CSV table of C-alpha atoms in Angstrom, one decimal:
chain,number,residue,atom,x,y,z
A,109,MET,CA,0.0,0.0,0.0
A,110,VAL,CA,1.3,3.4,-1.0
A,111,THR,CA,1.4,5.8,1.9
A,112,SER,CA,2.2,9.4,2.2
A,113,LYS,CA,5.5,8.4,3.9
A,114,THR,CA,6.5,6.2,0.9
A,115,ILE,CA,5.7,9.0,-1.5
A,116,ALA,CA,7.7,11.5,0.6
A,117,ASN,CA,10.7,9.2,0.7
A,118,GLY,CA,10.5,8.7,-3.1
A,119,ILE,CA,10.4,12.4,-3.7
A,120,LEU,CA,13.3,12.9,-1.3
A,121,ARG,CA,15.4,10.3,-3.0
A,122,ALA,CA,14.6,11.8,-6.4
A,123,ILE,CA,15.6,15.3,-5.2
A,124,THR,CA,18.8,13.9,-3.7
A,125,VAL,CA,19.7,12.2,-6.9
A,126,ILE,CA,19.0,15.4,-8.9
A,127,VAL,CA,21.1,17.5,-6.5
A,128,LEU,CA,24.0,15.1,-6.5
A,129,THR,CA,23.9,14.9,-10.3
A,130,ALA,CA,23.9,18.7,-10.6
A,131,LEU,CA,26.8,18.9,-8.1
A,132,LEU,CA,28.7,16.3,-10.1
A,133,LEU,CA,28.1,18.1,-13.4
A,134,TYR,CA,29.2,21.4,-11.7
A,135,PHE,CA,32.3,19.8,-10.4
A,136,LEU,CA,33.2,18.4,-13.8
A,137,TYR,CA,32.6,21.8,-15.3
A,138,GLN,CA,35.0,23.4,-12.8
A,139,ILE,CA,37.7,20.8,-13.6
A,140,GLN,CA,37.1,20.8,-17.3
A,141,SER,CA,40.8,21.8,-18.0
A,142,VAL,CA,41.9,18.7,-16.1
A,143,LEU,CA,39.5,16.5,-18.1
A,144,ILE,CA,40.9,18.0,-21.3
A,145,TYR,CA,44.4,17.2,-20.2
A,146,LEU,CA,43.3,13.6,-19.4
A,147,ILE,CA,41.6,13.2,-22.8
A,148,VAL,CA,44.6,14.6,-24.7
A,149,ALA,CA,46.9,12.4,-22.7
A,150,LEU,CA,44.8,9.4,-23.5
A,151,ILE,CA,44.9,10.2,-27.2
A,152,LEU,CA,48.7,10.5,-27.0
A,153,THR,CA,48.8,7.2,-25.1
A,154,LEU,CA,46.9,5.5,-27.9
A,155,ILE,CA,49.2,7.0,-30.5
A,156,GLY,CA,52.3,6.2,-28.5
A,157,ASN,CA,51.5,2.5,-27.7
A,158,PRO,CA,52.6,1.2,-31.2
A,159,ILE,CA,55.8,3.4,-30.9
A,160,LEU,CA,56.5,2.1,-27.4
A,161,ASP,CA,56.0,-1.5,-28.5
A,162,PHE,CA,58.4,-0.9,-31.4
A,163,PHE,CA,61.1,0.3,-28.9
A,164,ARG,CA,60.5,-2.7,-26.7
A,165,ARG,CA,60.2,-5.5,-29.3
A,166,ARG,CA,62.5,-4.3,-32.1
A,167,LEU,CA,65.1,-2.3,-30.3
A,168,LYS,CA,64.9,-4.3,-27.0
A,169,PHE,CA,64.5,-1.3,-24.7
A,170,ASN,CA,63.2,-1.9,-21.2
A,171,HIS,CA,59.8,-0.5,-20.5
A,172,VAL,CA,60.9,2.7,-18.7
A,173,PHE,CA,63.4,3.6,-21.4
A,174,ALA,CA,60.9,2.8,-24.1
A,175,THR,CA,58.4,5.1,-22.4
A,176,ILE,CA,60.9,7.9,-22.2
A,177,ALA,CA,61.9,7.4,-25.8
A,178,THR,CA,58.3,7.6,-26.9
A,179,LEU,CA,57.7,10.8,-24.9
A,180,PHE,CA,61.0,12.2,-26.4
A,181,ILE,CA,59.6,11.6,-29.9
A,182,PHE,CA,56.4,13.5,-28.9
A,183,VAL,CA,58.5,16.4,-27.5
A,184,ILE,CA,60.6,16.6,-30.7
A,185,ILE,CA,57.4,16.6,-32.9
A,186,ILE,CA,55.7,19.2,-30.8
A,187,ALA,CA,58.8,21.4,-30.6
A,188,GLY,CA,59.4,21.1,-34.4
A,189,PHE,CA,55.7,22.0,-34.9
A,190,LEU,CA,56.0,25.1,-32.7
A,191,MET,CA,59.3,26.2,-34.3
A,192,MET,CA,58.1,25.7,-37.8
A,193,PHE,CA,54.5,27.1,-37.7
A,194,ILE,CA,54.1,29.5,-34.8
A,195,PRO,CA,56.5,32.2,-36.0
A,196,LEU,CA,55.1,31.7,-39.5
A,197,ILE,CA,51.5,32.0,-38.4
A,198,LEU,CA,52.2,35.1,-36.3
A,199,ALA,CA,54.2,36.8,-39.1
A,200,GLN,CA,51.8,36.0,-41.9
A,201,SER,CA,48.7,36.7,-39.8
A,202,GLN,CA,50.0,40.3,-39.5
A,203,ASN,CA,50.4,40.4,-43.3
A,204,LEU,CA,46.8,39.2,-43.6
A,205,SER,CA,45.7,41.7,-40.9
A,206,LEU,CA,43.9,38.7,-39.4
A,207,LEU,CA,44.2,40.3,-35.9
A,208,ASN,CA,42.7,43.6,-37.1
A,209,THR,CA,38.9,43.4,-37.6
A,210,GLY,CA,38.7,46.9,-39.0
A,211,ALA,CA,41.3,46.1,-41.6
A,212,ILE,CA,39.4,42.9,-42.7
A,213,GLU,CA,36.2,44.9,-43.0
A,214,GLN,CA,37.8,47.6,-45.0
A,215,GLN,CA,39.5,45.1,-47.3
A,216,THR,CA,36.2,43.1,-47.7
A,217,LEU,CA,34.3,46.3,-48.7
A,218,GLN,CA,37.0,47.1,-51.2
A,219,LEU,CA,36.6,43.6,-52.6
A,220,ILE,CA,32.9,44.0,-52.8
A,221,ASP,CA,33.4,47.3,-54.7
A,222,GLN,CA,35.6,45.5,-57.2
A,223,ILE,CA,33.0,42.8,-57.7
A,224,ARG,CA,30.4,45.6,-58.3
A,225,ILE,CA,32.6,47.2,-61.0
A,226,PHE,CA,33.2,43.7,-62.5
A,227,LEU,CA,29.5,43.1,-62.7
A,228,GLU,CA,28.7,46.5,-64.2
A,229,ASN,CA,31.4,46.0,-66.8
A,230,HIS,CA,29.5,42.9,-67.9
A,231,HIS,CA,26.2,44.8,-68.0
A,232,ILE,CA,24.8,43.1,-64.8
A,233,ASP,CA,22.8,45.3,-62.4
A,234,SER,CA,25.1,44.9,-59.4
A,235,SER,CA,23.0,47.2,-57.1
A,236,LYS,CA,20.0,44.7,-57.1
A,237,ILE,CA,22.3,41.7,-56.5
A,238,LEU,CA,24.4,43.3,-53.7
A,239,LYS,CA,21.3,44.8,-52.1
A,240,ALA,CA,19.5,41.5,-52.1
A,241,VAL,CA,22.5,39.7,-50.6
A,242,ASP,CA,23.4,42.6,-48.3
A,243,ILE,CA,26.9,41.1,-47.6
A,244,SER,CA,28.2,43.9,-45.5
A,245,SER,CA,25.4,43.7,-42.9
A,246,LYS,CA,25.3,39.9,-42.7
A,247,MET,CA,29.0,39.2,-42.6
A,248,ASN,CA,30.6,38.8,-39.1
A,249,PHE,CA,34.1,40.2,-39.6
A,250,ASN,CA,35.2,38.9,-36.2
A,251,ILE,CA,35.1,35.3,-37.3
A,252,ILE,CA,38.6,35.2,-38.9
A,253,PRO,CA,40.4,37.1,-36.1
A,254,ASN,CA,38.6,35.2,-33.4
A,255,PHE,CA,39.4,31.9,-35.0
A,256,LEU,CA,43.1,32.8,-35.3
A,257,ASN,CA,43.2,34.4,-31.8
A,258,ALA,CA,41.7,31.2,-30.4
A,259,ILE,CA,44.5,29.2,-32.0
A,260,VAL,CA,47.2,31.5,-30.8
A,261,ALA,CA,45.7,31.8,-27.3
A,262,THR,CA,45.5,28.0,-27.1
A,263,ILE,CA,49.1,27.6,-28.2
A,264,SER,CA,50.3,30.4,-25.8
A,265,SER,CA,48.5,28.9,-22.8
A,266,PHE,CA,49.6,25.4,-23.7
A,267,GLY,CA,52.8,25.7,-21.7
A,268,MET,CA,51.5,24.4,-18.4
A,269,GLY,CA,49.0,22.2,-20.2
A,270,LEU,CA,51.8,20.6,-22.3
A,271,GLY,CA,53.8,19.7,-19.2
A,272,SER,CA,50.7,18.3,-17.5
A,273,VAL,CA,49.7,16.3,-20.5
A,274,LEU,CA,53.2,14.8,-21.0
A,275,PHE,CA,53.4,14.0,-17.3
A,276,ILE,CA,50.1,12.2,-17.4
A,277,THR,CA,51.0,10.5,-20.7
A,278,PHE,CA,54.2,9.2,-19.2
A,279,PHE,CA,52.4,7.4,-16.4
A,280,PHE,CA,49.6,6.2,-18.8
A,281,LEU,CA,52.3,4.6,-20.9
A,282,LYS,CA,54.5,3.4,-18.1
A,283,GLU,CA,51.8,2.0,-15.9
A,284,ARG,CA,49.4,0.6,-18.5
A,285,HIS,CA,49.8,-2.9,-17.3
A,286,SER,CA,49.3,-1.8,-13.7
A,287,PHE,CA,46.2,0.0,-14.7
A,288,ILE,CA,44.9,-3.2,-16.3
A,289,THR,CA,45.7,-5.2,-13.2
A,290,ARG,CA,43.9,-2.8,-11.0
A,291,ALA,CA,41.0,-2.6,-13.3
A,292,LYS,CA,40.6,-6.4,-13.0
A,293,LYS,CA,39.9,-6.0,-9.3
A,294,LEU,CA,37.0,-3.6,-10.1
A,295,ILE,CA,35.4,-5.7,-12.8
A,296,PRO,CA,33.0,-8.5,-11.8
A,297,ASP,CA,34.6,-11.9,-12.3
A,298,GLY,CA,32.0,-12.9,-14.9
A,299,HIS,CA,32.9,-10.0,-17.2
A,300,GLU,CA,36.7,-9.7,-16.7
A,301,ASP,CA,37.7,-11.3,-20.0
A,302,GLN,CA,35.2,-9.3,-21.9
A,303,ALA,CA,36.2,-6.0,-20.4
A,304,LEU,CA,39.9,-6.7,-21.0
A,305,ASN,CA,39.3,-7.8,-24.6
A,306,SER,CA,37.3,-4.6,-25.2
A,307,LEU,CA,40.2,-2.4,-23.9
A,308,GLU,CA,42.7,-4.2,-26.1
A,309,LYS,CA,40.6,-3.9,-29.2
A,310,ILE,CA,39.7,-0.2,-28.5
A,311,ASN,CA,43.3,0.6,-27.9
A,312,SER,CA,44.3,-1.0,-31.2
A,313,LEU,CA,41.6,0.5,-33.3
A,314,LEU,CA,41.8,4.1,-31.9
A,315,SER,CA,45.6,4.0,-32.1
A,316,ARG,CA,45.4,3.3,-35.8
A,317,TYR,CA,42.6,5.9,-36.2
A,318,PHE,CA,44.5,8.8,-34.6
A,319,LEU,CA,47.8,8.0,-36.4
A,320,GLY,CA,45.9,7.9,-39.6
A,321,LEU,CA,44.1,11.1,-38.9
A,322,LEU,CA,47.4,12.9,-38.2
A,323,LEU,CA,48.8,11.5,-41.5
A,324,GLN,CA,45.7,12.7,-43.4
A,325,LEU,CA,45.9,16.2,-42.0
A,326,PHE,CA,49.6,16.4,-42.9
A,327,ILE,CA,49.0,15.2,-46.5
A,328,VAL,CA,46.1,17.6,-46.9
A,329,PHE,CA,48.3,20.4,-45.6
A,330,ILE,CA,51.1,19.7,-48.0
A,331,CYS,CA,48.6,19.5,-50.9
A,332,TYR,CA,46.9,22.8,-50.0
A,333,ILE,CA,50.2,24.6,-49.8
A,334,THR,CA,51.2,23.1,-53.1
A,335,VAL,CA,48.1,24.4,-54.8
A,336,LEU,CA,48.5,27.9,-53.2
A,337,LEU,CA,52.2,28.1,-54.2
A,338,ILE,CA,51.5,27.0,-57.8
A,339,PHE,CA,49.1,29.9,-58.3
A,340,GLY,CA,51.3,32.4,-56.4
A,341,VAL,CA,48.9,33.1,-53.6
A,342,PRO,CA,50.5,35.2,-50.8
A,343,ASN,CA,50.5,33.8,-47.3
A,344,ALA,CA,50.2,30.3,-48.6
A,345,PHE,CA,51.4,28.6,-45.4
A,346,ILE,CA,48.9,30.3,-43.1
A,347,ILE,CA,46.0,29.7,-45.5
A,348,GLY,CA,47.0,26.1,-46.0
A,349,PHE,CA,47.4,25.6,-42.2
A,350,LEU,CA,44.0,27.0,-41.3
A,351,CYS,CA,42.3,25.0,-44.0
A,352,ALA,CA,44.1,21.8,-43.0
A,353,ILE,CA,42.9,22.2,-39.4
A,354,LEU,CA,39.3,22.5,-40.6
A,355,ASN,CA,39.7,19.0,-42.2
A,356,ILE,CA,39.4,17.6,-38.6
A,357,ILE,CA,35.6,18.3,-39.0
A,358,PRO,CA,34.4,15.4,-41.2
A,359,TYR,CA,32.7,16.3,-44.5
A,360,ILE,CA,31.7,19.9,-43.5
A,361,GLY,CA,35.3,21.0,-42.7
A,362,PRO,CA,36.6,20.7,-46.3
A,363,LEU,CA,33.6,22.8,-47.6
A,364,ILE,CA,34.4,25.5,-45.0
A,365,ALA,CA,38.1,25.3,-45.9
A,366,SER,CA,37.2,25.9,-49.6
A,367,VAL,CA,35.2,29.0,-48.7
A,368,LEU,CA,37.9,30.3,-46.3
A,369,ALA,CA,40.6,29.7,-49.0
A,370,ALA,CA,38.6,31.6,-51.6
A,371,VAL,CA,38.0,34.6,-49.3
A,372,LEU,CA,41.6,34.7,-48.0
A,373,THR,CA,43.0,34.3,-51.6
A,374,MET,CA,40.9,37.3,-52.7
A,375,LEU,CA,41.9,39.4,-49.7
A,376,SER,CA,45.6,38.4,-50.1
A,377,ASN,CA,45.5,39.7,-53.7
A,378,LEU,CA,43.6,42.8,-53.0
A,379,GLY,CA,45.0,45.7,-55.1
A,380,SER,CA,45.3,43.6,-58.2
A,381,ASP,CA,42.8,43.7,-61.0
A,382,PHE,CA,39.7,41.7,-60.1
A,383,GLN,CA,38.9,40.4,-63.6
A,384,THR,CA,42.3,39.4,-64.8
A,385,GLU,CA,44.0,38.4,-61.5
A,386,ILE,CA,41.8,38.0,-58.4
A,387,LEU,CA,38.9,36.1,-59.9
A,388,PRO,CA,40.9,33.7,-62.1
A,389,THR,CA,43.4,32.9,-59.2
A,390,THR,CA,40.5,32.3,-56.8
A,391,ILE,CA,38.8,30.0,-59.3
A,392,TYR,CA,42.0,28.1,-59.9
A,393,VAL,CA,42.6,27.7,-56.1
A,394,LEU,CA,39.1,26.4,-55.6
A,395,ILE,CA,39.5,23.9,-58.4
A,396,GLY,CA,42.8,22.8,-56.8
A,397,PHE,CA,41.2,22.5,-53.4
A,398,TRP,CA,38.3,20.5,-54.8
A,399,ILE,CA,40.8,18.1,-56.5
A,400,VAL,CA,42.7,17.7,-53.2
A,401,GLN,CA,39.4,17.0,-51.4
A,402,ILE,CA,38.3,14.5,-54.1
A,403,ILE,CA,41.6,12.6,-53.6
A,404,ASP,CA,41.3,12.9,-49.8
A,405,ASN,CA,37.7,11.6,-49.8
A,406,ASN,CA,38.4,8.7,-52.1
A,407,LEU,CA,41.8,7.7,-50.7
A,408,SER,CA,42.7,9.0,-47.3
A,409,GLN,CA,39.3,9.0,-45.5
A,410,PRO,CA,38.3,5.5,-46.7
A,411,ILE,CA,41.6,4.1,-45.4
A,412,ILE,CA,41.2,5.9,-42.0
A,413,PHE,CA,37.5,5.3,-41.5
A,414,SER,CA,37.1,1.9,-43.1
A,415,LYS,CA,40.5,0.2,-42.4
A,416,SER,CA,41.5,1.7,-39.1
A,417,VAL,CA,38.1,1.4,-37.3
A,418,SER,CA,36.7,-1.4,-39.4
A,419,SER,CA,33.5,0.4,-40.4
A,420,HIS,CA,31.8,0.9,-43.8
A,421,PRO,CA,32.0,4.5,-45.2
A,422,LEU,CA,28.2,4.8,-45.4
A,423,GLU,CA,27.9,3.6,-41.8
A,424,ILE,CA,30.5,6.3,-40.7
A,425,PHE,CA,28.7,9.0,-42.7
A,426,LEU,CA,25.4,8.3,-41.0
A,427,VAL,CA,27.0,8.2,-37.6
A,428,ILE,CA,28.7,11.5,-38.2
A,429,LEU,CA,25.5,13.0,-39.6
A,430,ILE,CA,23.5,12.0,-36.6
A,431,ALA,CA,26.2,13.2,-34.1
A,432,GLY,CA,26.3,16.5,-36.0
A,433,PHE,CA,22.5,17.0,-35.7
A,434,LEU,CA,22.6,16.1,-32.0
A,435,PHE,CA,25.8,17.7,-30.7
A,436,GLY,CA,27.0,20.0,-33.4
A,437,ILE,CA,30.6,20.3,-34.6
A,438,LEU,CA,32.2,18.6,-31.5
A,439,GLY,CA,29.8,15.7,-32.0
A,440,MET,CA,31.0,15.2,-35.5
A,441,ILE,CA,34.7,15.3,-34.4
A,442,ALA,CA,34.1,12.8,-31.6
A,443,ALA,CA,31.6,10.6,-33.5
A,444,VAL,CA,34.0,8.0,-35.0
A,445,PRO,CA,36.1,7.3,-31.8
A,446,LEU,CA,33.0,7.0,-29.6
A,447,TYR,CA,31.1,4.9,-32.1
A,448,THR,CA,34.2,2.6,-32.3
A,449,ILE,CA,34.2,2.2,-28.6
A,450,LEU,CA,30.5,1.4,-28.4
A,451,LYS,CA,30.9,-1.2,-31.2
A,452,VAL,CA,33.7,-3.0,-29.5
A,453,ILE,CA,31.8,-3.0,-26.1
A,454,GLY,CA,28.7,-4.3,-27.9
A,455,LYS,CA,30.6,-7.1,-29.6
A,456,GLU,CA,32.2,-8.3,-26.4
A,457,PHE,CA,29.1,-8.0,-24.1
A,458,PHE,CA,26.2,-8.6,-26.5
A,459,PRO,CA,27.6,-11.0,-29.1
A,460,GLU,CA,24.3,-12.7,-29.7
A,461,ASN,CA,22.4,-9.5,-30.7
A,462,LYS,CA,21.6,-9.6,-34.5
A,463,ILE,CA,22.1,-5.9,-35.0
A,464,ILE,CA,25.5,-5.9,-33.2
A,465,GLN,CA,26.6,-8.9,-35.2
A,466,LEU,CA,25.8,-7.1,-38.4
A,467,LEU,CA,27.6,-3.9,-37.3
A,468,THR,CA,30.7,-5.6,-35.8
A,469,LYS,CA,31.3,-8.4,-38.3
A,470,ASN,CA,34.6,-6.9,-39.4
A,471,ILE,CA,36.0,-6.3,-35.9
């Protein structure tokens, strides 16, 4: 029989759960930097595991020295990246006036005026078109400087974070077997083998995925720079760098990169004749970028998405699309790793399920 005391206790328990959940979420929000460090360290650990195994098995290093050597490679790569790109980005960003919103707005208005003259020379009523589009009122000129400032701020504040991430990564790599041993004690006896098999498969698949993703971004970066240098676009390195970073966002990123490349190409050539120089160069750059993206979509991405995480390209496309609708850009970026983790767990713990069998037949 339901009594008022039972109802009151149920309401009290529900309120307690809600309050504790809210406090937990608030706590996680307050330590979000630490969580980011842990996630980045975990990604570096997944990338570093094959390197560590190479030092141990091929070069016969002991575990500690193999861990130190792996971290040393990370430090060299990061230091080389900073020494190569940061001065270049800062110098060329000044040339592009990317840190000056007013300069961008003035250059864009000059570009619109050149477009207007070009349309009028071809007997097209530019006033109606530009009035209908109303570019100047709709364009947010803070997007480009804010984007660059975010990158520069992230890099400049990464000093303490880099030390923290490398410190955490060292112990993740060094103590990975200890972590597994301790995890065994927390896992119920009936599911111990399933959990450990899941961890091993997740580690293998995500290691290949992140290594492949880094390789893809590097290849795209080189291809973008090559296209920009062929057509003599000023500030080729900064434009190629920004567009390559956008490729982290599946499917949508390359489209945004094409638009960004077109805009920055026109702004970089401002002062030249629009009809004979700016417009043809921009068209050639867009064609070059589209060729790079076609090659990337048909070679790099299928290898990464299909081979590294053992999923069909259509399956990955639908997962990324759903994640994008539900969680936006961050959802699209995290979709493939999280989906891979769920597939591995499903295969180990629910192997008899028909849907899971269909989705995990290649794992």
